[in-house]
PDB file of C-alpha atoms in Angstrom:
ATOM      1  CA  UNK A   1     -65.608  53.236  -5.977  1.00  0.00           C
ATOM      2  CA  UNK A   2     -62.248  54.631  -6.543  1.00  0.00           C
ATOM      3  CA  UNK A   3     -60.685  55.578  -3.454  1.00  0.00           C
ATOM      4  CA  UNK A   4     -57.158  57.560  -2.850  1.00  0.00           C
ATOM      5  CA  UNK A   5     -56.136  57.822   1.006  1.00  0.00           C
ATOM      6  CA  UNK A   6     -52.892  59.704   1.082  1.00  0.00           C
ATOM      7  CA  UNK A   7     -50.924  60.204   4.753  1.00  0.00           C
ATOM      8  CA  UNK A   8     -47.373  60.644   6.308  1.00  0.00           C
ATOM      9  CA  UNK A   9     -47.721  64.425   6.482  1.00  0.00           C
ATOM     10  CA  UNK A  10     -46.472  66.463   9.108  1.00  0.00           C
ATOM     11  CA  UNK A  11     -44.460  69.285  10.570  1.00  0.00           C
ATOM     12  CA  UNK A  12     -40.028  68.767   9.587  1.00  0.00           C
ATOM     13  CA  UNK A  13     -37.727  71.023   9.955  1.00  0.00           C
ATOM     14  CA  UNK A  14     -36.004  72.228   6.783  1.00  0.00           C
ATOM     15  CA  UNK A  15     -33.224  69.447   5.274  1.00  0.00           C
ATOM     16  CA  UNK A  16     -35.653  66.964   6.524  1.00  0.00           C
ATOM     17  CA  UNK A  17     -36.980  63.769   4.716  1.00  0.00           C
ATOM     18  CA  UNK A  18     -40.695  62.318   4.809  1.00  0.00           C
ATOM     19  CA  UNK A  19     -42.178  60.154   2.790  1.00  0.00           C
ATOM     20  CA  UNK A  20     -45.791  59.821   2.024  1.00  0.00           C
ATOM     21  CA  UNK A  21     -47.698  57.368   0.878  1.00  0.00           C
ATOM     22  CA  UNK A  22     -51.008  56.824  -0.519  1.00  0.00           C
ATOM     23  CA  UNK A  23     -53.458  53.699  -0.318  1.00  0.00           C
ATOM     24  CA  UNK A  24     -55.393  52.738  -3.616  1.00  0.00           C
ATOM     25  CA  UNK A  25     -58.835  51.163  -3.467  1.00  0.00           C
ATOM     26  CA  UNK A  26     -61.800  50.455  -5.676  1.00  0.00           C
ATOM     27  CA  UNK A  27     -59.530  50.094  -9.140  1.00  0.00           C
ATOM     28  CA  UNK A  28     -56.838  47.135 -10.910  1.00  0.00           C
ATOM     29  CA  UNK A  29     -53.867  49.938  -9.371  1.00  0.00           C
ATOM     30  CA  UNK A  30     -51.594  48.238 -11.857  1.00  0.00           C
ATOM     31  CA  UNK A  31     -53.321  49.472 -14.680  1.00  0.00           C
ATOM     32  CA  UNK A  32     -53.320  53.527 -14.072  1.00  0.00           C
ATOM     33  CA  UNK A  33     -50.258  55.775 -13.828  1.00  0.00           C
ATOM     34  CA  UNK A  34     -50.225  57.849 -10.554  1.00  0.00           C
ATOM     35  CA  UNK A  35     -49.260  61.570 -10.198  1.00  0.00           C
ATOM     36  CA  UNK A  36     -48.453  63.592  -6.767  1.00  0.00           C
ATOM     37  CA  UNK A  37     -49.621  67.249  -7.051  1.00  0.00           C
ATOM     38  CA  UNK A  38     -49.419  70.251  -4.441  1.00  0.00           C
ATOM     39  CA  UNK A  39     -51.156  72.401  -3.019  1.00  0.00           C
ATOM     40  CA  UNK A  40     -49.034  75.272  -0.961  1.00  0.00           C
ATOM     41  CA  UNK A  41     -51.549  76.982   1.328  1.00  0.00           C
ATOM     42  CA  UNK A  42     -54.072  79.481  -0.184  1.00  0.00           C
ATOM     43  CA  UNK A  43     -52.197  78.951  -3.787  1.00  0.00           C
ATOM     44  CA  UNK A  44     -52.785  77.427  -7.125  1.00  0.00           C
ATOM     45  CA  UNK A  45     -51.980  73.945  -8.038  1.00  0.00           C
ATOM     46  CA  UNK A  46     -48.306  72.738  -8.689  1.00  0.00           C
ATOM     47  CA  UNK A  47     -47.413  69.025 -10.583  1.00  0.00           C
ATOM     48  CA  UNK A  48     -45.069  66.899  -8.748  1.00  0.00           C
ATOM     49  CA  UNK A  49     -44.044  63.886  -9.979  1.00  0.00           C
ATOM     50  CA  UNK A  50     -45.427  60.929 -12.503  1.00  0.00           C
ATOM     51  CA  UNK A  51     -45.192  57.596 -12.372  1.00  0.00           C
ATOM     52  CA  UNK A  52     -46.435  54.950 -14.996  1.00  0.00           C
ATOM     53  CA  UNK A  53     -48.171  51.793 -14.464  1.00  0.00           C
ATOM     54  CA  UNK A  54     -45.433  49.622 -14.248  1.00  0.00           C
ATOM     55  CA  UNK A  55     -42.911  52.180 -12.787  1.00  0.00           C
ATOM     56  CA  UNK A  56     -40.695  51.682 -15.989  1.00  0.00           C
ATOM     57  CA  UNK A  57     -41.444  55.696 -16.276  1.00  0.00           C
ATOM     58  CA  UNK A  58     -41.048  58.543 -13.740  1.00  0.00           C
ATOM     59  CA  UNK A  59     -40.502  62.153 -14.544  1.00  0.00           C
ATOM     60  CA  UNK A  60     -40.407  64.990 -11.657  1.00  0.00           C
ATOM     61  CA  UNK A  61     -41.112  68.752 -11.968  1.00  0.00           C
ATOM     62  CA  UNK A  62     -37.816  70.494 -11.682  1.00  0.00           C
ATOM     63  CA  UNK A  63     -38.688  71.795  -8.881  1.00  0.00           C
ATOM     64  CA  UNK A  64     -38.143  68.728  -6.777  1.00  0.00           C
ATOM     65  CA  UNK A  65     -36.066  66.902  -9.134  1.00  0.00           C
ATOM     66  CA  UNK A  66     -32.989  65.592  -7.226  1.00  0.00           C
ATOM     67  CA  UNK A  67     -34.803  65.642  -3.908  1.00  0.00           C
ATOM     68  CA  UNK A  68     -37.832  63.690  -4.582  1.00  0.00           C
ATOM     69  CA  UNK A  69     -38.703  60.415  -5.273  1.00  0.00           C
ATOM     70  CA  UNK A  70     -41.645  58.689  -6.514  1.00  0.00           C
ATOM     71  CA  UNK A  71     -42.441  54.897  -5.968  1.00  0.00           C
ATOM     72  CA  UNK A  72     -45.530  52.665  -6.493  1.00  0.00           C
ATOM     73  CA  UNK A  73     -45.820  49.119  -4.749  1.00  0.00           C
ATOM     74  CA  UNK A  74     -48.242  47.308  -7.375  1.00  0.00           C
ATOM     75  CA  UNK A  75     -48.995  44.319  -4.693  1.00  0.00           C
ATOM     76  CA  UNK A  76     -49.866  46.785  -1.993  1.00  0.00           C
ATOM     77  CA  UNK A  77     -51.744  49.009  -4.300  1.00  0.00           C
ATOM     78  CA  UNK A  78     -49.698  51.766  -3.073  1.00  0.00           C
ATOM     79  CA  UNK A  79     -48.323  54.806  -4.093  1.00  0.00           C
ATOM     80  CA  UNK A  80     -45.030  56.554  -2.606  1.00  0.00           C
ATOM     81  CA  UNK A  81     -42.789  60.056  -2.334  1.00  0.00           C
ATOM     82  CA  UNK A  82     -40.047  60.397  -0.611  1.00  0.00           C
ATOM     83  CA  UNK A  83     -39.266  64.178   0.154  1.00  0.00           C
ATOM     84  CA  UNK A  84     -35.525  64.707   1.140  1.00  0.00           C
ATOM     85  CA  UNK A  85     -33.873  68.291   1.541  1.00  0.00           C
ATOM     86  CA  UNK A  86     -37.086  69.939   2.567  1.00  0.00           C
ATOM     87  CA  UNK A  87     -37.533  73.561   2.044  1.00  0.00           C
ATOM     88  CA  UNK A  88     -40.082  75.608   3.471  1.00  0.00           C
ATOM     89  CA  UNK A  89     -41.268  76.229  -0.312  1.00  0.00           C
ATOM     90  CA  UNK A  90     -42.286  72.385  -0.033  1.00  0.00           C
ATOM     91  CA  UNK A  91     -44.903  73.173   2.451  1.00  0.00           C
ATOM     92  CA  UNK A  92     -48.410  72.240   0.752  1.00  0.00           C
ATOM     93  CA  UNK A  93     -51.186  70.305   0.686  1.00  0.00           C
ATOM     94  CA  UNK A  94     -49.432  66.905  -1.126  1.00  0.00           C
ATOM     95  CA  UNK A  95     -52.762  65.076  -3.394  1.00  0.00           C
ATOM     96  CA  UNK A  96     -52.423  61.712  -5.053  1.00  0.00           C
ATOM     97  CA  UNK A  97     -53.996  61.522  -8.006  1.00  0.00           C
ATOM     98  CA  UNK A  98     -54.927  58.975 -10.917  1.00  0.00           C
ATOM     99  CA  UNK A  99     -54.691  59.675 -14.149  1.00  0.00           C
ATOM    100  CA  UNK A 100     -57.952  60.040 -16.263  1.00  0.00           C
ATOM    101  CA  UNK A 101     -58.866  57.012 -18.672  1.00  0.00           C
ATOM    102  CA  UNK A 102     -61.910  56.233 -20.582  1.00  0.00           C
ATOM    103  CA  UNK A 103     -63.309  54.246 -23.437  1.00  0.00           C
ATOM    104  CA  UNK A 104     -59.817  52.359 -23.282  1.00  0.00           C
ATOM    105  CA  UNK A 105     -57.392  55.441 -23.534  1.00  0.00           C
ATOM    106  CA  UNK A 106     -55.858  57.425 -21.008  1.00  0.00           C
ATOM    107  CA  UNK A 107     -55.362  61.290 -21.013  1.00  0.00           C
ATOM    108  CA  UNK A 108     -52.866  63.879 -18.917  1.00  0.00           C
ATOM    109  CA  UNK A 109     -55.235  64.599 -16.417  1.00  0.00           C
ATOM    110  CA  UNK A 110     -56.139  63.871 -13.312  1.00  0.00           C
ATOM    111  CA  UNK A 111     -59.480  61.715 -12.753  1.00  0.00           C
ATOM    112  CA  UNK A 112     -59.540  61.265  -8.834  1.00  0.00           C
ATOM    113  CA  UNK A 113     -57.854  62.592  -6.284  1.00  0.00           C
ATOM    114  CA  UNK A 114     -57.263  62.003  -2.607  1.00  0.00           C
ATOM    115  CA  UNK A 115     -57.984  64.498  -0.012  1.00  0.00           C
ATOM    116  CA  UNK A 116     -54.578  65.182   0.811  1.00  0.00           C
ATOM    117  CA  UNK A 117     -51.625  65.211   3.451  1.00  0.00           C
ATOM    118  CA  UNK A 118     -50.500  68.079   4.688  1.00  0.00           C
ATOM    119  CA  UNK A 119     -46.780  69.025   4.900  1.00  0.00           C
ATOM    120  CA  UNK A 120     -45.380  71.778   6.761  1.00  0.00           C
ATOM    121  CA  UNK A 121     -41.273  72.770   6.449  1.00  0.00           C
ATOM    122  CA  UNK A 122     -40.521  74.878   9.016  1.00  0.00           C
ATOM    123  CA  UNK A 123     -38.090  75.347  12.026  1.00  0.00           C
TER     124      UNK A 123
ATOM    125  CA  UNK C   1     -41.348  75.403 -19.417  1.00  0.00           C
ATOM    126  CA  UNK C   2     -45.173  75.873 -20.890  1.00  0.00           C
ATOM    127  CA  UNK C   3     -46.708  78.694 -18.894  1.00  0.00           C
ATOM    128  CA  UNK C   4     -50.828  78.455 -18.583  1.00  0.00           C
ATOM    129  CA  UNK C   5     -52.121  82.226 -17.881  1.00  0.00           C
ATOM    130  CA  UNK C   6     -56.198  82.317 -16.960  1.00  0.00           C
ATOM    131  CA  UNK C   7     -58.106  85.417 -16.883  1.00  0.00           C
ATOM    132  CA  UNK C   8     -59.569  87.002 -15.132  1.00  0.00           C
ATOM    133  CA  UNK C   9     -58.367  86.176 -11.635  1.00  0.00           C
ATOM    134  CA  UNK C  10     -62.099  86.642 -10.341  1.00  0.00           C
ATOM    135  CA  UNK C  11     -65.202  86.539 -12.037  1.00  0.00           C
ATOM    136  CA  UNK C  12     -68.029  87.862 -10.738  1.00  0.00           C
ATOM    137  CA  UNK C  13     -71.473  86.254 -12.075  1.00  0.00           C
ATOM    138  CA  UNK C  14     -75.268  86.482 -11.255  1.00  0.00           C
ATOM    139  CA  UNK C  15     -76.775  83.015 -10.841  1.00  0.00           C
ATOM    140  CA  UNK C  16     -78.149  81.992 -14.531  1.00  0.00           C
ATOM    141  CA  UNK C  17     -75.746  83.869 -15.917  1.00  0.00           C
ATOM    142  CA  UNK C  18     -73.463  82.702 -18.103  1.00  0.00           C
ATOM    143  CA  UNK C  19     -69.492  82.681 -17.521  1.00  0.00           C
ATOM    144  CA  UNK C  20     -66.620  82.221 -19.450  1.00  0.00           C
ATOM    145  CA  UNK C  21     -62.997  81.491 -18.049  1.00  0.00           C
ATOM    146  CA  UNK C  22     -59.979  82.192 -20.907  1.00  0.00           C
ATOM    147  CA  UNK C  23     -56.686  79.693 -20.604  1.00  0.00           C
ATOM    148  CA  UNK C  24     -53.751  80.883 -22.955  1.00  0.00           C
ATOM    149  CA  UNK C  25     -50.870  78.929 -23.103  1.00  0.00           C
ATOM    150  CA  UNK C  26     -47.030  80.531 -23.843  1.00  0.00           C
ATOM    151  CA  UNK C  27     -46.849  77.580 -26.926  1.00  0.00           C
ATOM    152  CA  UNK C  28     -49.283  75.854 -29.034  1.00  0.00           C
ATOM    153  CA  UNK C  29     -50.369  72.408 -26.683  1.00  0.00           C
ATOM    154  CA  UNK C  30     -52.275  71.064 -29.405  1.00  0.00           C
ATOM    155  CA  UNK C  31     -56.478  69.742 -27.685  1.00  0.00           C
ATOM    156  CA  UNK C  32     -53.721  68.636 -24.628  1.00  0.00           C
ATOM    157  CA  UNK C  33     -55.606  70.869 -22.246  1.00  0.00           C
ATOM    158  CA  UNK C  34     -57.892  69.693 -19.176  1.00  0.00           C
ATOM    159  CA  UNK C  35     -60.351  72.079 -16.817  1.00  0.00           C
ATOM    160  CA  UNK C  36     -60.883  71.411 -13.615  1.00  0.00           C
ATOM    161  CA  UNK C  37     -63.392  72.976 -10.579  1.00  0.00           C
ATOM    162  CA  UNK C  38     -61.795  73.198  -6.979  1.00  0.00           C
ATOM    163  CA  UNK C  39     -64.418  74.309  -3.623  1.00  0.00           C
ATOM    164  CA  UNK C  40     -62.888  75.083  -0.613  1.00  0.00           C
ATOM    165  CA  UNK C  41     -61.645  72.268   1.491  1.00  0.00           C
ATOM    166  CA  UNK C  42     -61.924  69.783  -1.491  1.00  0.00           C
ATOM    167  CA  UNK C  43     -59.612  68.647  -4.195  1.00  0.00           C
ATOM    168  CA  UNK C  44     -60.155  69.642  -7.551  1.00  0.00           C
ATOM    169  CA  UNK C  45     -62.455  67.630  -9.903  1.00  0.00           C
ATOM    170  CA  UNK C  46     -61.450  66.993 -13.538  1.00  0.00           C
ATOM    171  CA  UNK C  47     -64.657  69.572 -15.714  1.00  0.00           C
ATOM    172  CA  UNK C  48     -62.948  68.100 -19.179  1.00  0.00           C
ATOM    173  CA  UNK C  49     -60.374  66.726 -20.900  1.00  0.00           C
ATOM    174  CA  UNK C  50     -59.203  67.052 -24.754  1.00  0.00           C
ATOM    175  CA  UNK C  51     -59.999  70.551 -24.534  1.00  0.00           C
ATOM    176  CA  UNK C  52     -63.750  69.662 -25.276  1.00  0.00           C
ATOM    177  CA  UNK C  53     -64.848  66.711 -23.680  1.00  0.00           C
ATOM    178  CA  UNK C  54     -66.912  66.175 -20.675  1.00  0.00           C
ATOM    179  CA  UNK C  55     -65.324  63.963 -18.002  1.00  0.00           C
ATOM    180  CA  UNK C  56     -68.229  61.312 -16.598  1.00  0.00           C
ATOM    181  CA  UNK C  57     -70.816  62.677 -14.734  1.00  0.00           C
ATOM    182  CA  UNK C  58     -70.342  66.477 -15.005  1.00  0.00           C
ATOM    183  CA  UNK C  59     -73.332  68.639 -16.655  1.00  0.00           C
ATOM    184  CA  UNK C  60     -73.512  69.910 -20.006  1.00  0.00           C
ATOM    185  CA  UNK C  61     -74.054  73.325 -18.975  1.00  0.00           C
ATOM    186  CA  UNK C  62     -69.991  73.163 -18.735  1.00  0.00           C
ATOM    187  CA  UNK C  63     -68.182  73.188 -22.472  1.00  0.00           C
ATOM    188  CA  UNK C  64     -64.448  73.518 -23.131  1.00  0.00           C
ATOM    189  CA  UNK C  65     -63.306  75.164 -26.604  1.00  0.00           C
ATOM    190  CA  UNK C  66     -59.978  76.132 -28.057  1.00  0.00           C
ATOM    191  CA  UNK C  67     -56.666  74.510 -29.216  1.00  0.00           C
ATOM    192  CA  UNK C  68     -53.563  75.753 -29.880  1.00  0.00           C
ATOM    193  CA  UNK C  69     -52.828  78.292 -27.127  1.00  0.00           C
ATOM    194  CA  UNK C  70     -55.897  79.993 -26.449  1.00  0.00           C
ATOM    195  CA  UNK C  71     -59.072  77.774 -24.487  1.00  0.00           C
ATOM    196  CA  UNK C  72     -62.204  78.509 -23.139  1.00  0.00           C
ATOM    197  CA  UNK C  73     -64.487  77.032 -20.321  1.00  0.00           C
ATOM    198  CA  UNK C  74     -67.661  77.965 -20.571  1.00  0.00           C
ATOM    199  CA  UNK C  75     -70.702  77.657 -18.012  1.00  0.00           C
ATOM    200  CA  UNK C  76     -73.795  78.197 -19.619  1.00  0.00           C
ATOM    201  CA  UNK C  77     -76.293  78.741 -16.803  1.00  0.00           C
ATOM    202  CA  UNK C  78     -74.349  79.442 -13.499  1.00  0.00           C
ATOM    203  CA  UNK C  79     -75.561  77.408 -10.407  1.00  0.00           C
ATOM    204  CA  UNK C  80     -75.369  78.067  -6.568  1.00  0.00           C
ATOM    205  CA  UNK C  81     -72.751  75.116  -6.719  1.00  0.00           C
ATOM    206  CA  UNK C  82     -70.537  76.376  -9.343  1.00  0.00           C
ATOM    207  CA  UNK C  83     -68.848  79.058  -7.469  1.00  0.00           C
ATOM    208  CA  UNK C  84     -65.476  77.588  -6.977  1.00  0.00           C
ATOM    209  CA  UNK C  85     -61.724  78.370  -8.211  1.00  0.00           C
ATOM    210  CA  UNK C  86     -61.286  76.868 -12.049  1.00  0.00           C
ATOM    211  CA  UNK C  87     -57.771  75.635 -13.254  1.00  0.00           C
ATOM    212  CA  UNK C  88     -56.625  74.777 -16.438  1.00  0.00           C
ATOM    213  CA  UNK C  89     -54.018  72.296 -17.327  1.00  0.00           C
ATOM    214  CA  UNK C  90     -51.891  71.257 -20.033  1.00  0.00           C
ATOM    215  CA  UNK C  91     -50.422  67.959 -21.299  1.00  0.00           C
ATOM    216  CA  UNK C  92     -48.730  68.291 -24.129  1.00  0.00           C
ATOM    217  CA  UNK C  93     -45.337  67.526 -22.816  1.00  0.00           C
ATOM    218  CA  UNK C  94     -47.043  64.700 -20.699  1.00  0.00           C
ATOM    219  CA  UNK C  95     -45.562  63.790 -18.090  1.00  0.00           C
ATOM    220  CA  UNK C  96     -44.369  67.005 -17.428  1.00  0.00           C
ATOM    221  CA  UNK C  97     -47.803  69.113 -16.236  1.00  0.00           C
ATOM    222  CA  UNK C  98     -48.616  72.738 -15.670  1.00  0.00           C
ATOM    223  CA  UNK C  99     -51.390  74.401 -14.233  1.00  0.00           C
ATOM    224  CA  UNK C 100     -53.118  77.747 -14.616  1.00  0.00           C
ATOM    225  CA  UNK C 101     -52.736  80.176 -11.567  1.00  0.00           C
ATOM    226  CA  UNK C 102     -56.185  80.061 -11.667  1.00  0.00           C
ATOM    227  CA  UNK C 103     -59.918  81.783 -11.990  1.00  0.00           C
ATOM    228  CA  UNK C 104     -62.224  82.146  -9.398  1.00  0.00           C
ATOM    229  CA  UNK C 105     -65.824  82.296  -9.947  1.00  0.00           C
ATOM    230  CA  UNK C 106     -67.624  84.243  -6.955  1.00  0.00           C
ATOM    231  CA  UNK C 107     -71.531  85.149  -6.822  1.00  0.00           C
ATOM    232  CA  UNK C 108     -71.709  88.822  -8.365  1.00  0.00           C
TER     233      UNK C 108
END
């Protein structure tokens, strides 16, 4: 079964960096484009970052674009984001997420999703 | 930027009852829209996709209508596990998402 295990969360002070990463299991990784959405606490849901299959592709909500990067690591069926200038507003709940395919196509939406890592920007 | 605006903010619904969650978009997102059920402590599961169709495994009682800008999740016969926060989603301008601030569903 498909499984999504994100981690590298934690507590960094603002102008930090992290980087999280999630492990892919249970699926041909290489065949699925990857997303990273958040989660701040006790909001709605907020789209990160995209990635396609390959990598050829990435796109970033302008909210984090120039301070985030996404990265996928096809042998190690692993997904990356690396989170530098943190600002409190980053604090969330960071999923990894794989996009929804079926009967051979794929859709913009998100099919499974890991439980989460939690990061926290704060001094 | 599309902006996704669901209403109500809470709905409040005997169980059996019927329910049914509104998703307007600020520009037409074609059938590019996707549902999806969050309970606490869990990540959200994708309801439907397409505007209309059922992800695998989840019940017919839930059905998705609309295009354009204005969509509709409907569940037909609440259950005990329904009760949960609902988000809606577009794609039109894949790979660039937005959510819904969301609706949540809480036993009237």
């Amino acid at each position: 079964q498909v499984q999504l295990v994100e981690s590298g969360g934690g507590l960094v002070k603002p102008g930090g960096s992290l980087r999280l990463s999630c492990a892919a299991s249970g699926f041909t990784f290489s065949d699925y484009y990857m997303i990273w959405i958040r989660q701040a606490p006790g909001k709605g849901l907020e789209w990160v970052s995209y990635i396609s299959s390959s990598s050829s592709y990435t796109n970033y909500a302008d909210s984090v674009k120039g301070r985030f990067t996404i990265s996928r690591d096809n042998a190690k069926n692993s997904l990356y984001l690396q989170m530098n200038s943190l600002r409190a507003e980053d604090t969330a709940l960071y999923y990894c997420a794989r996009g929804y395919c079926s009967g051979g196509s794929c859709y913009g939406s998100a099919g499974y999703w890991g439980q989460g890592t939690l990061v926290t920007v704060s001094s | 930027e599309i902006v996704m605006t669901q209403s109500p903010a809470t709905l409040s619904v005997s169980p059996g009852e019927r329910a049914t969650l509104s998703c307007r978009a600020s520009q037409s997102v074609s059938s590019n829209l996707a549902w999806y059920q969050q309970k606490p402590g869990q990540p959200p599961r994708l309801l439907i996709y397409d505007a209309s169709t059922r992800a695998t495994g989840i019940p017919a009682r839930f059905s998705g209508s609309g295009s354009g800008t204005e969509f509709t999740l409907t569940i037909s016969s609440l259950q005990s596990e329904d009760f949960a926060v609902y988000y809606c989603q577009q794609y039109n301008n894949w790979p660039g998402w937005t959510f819904g601030q969301g609706t949540k569903v809480e036993i009237k």
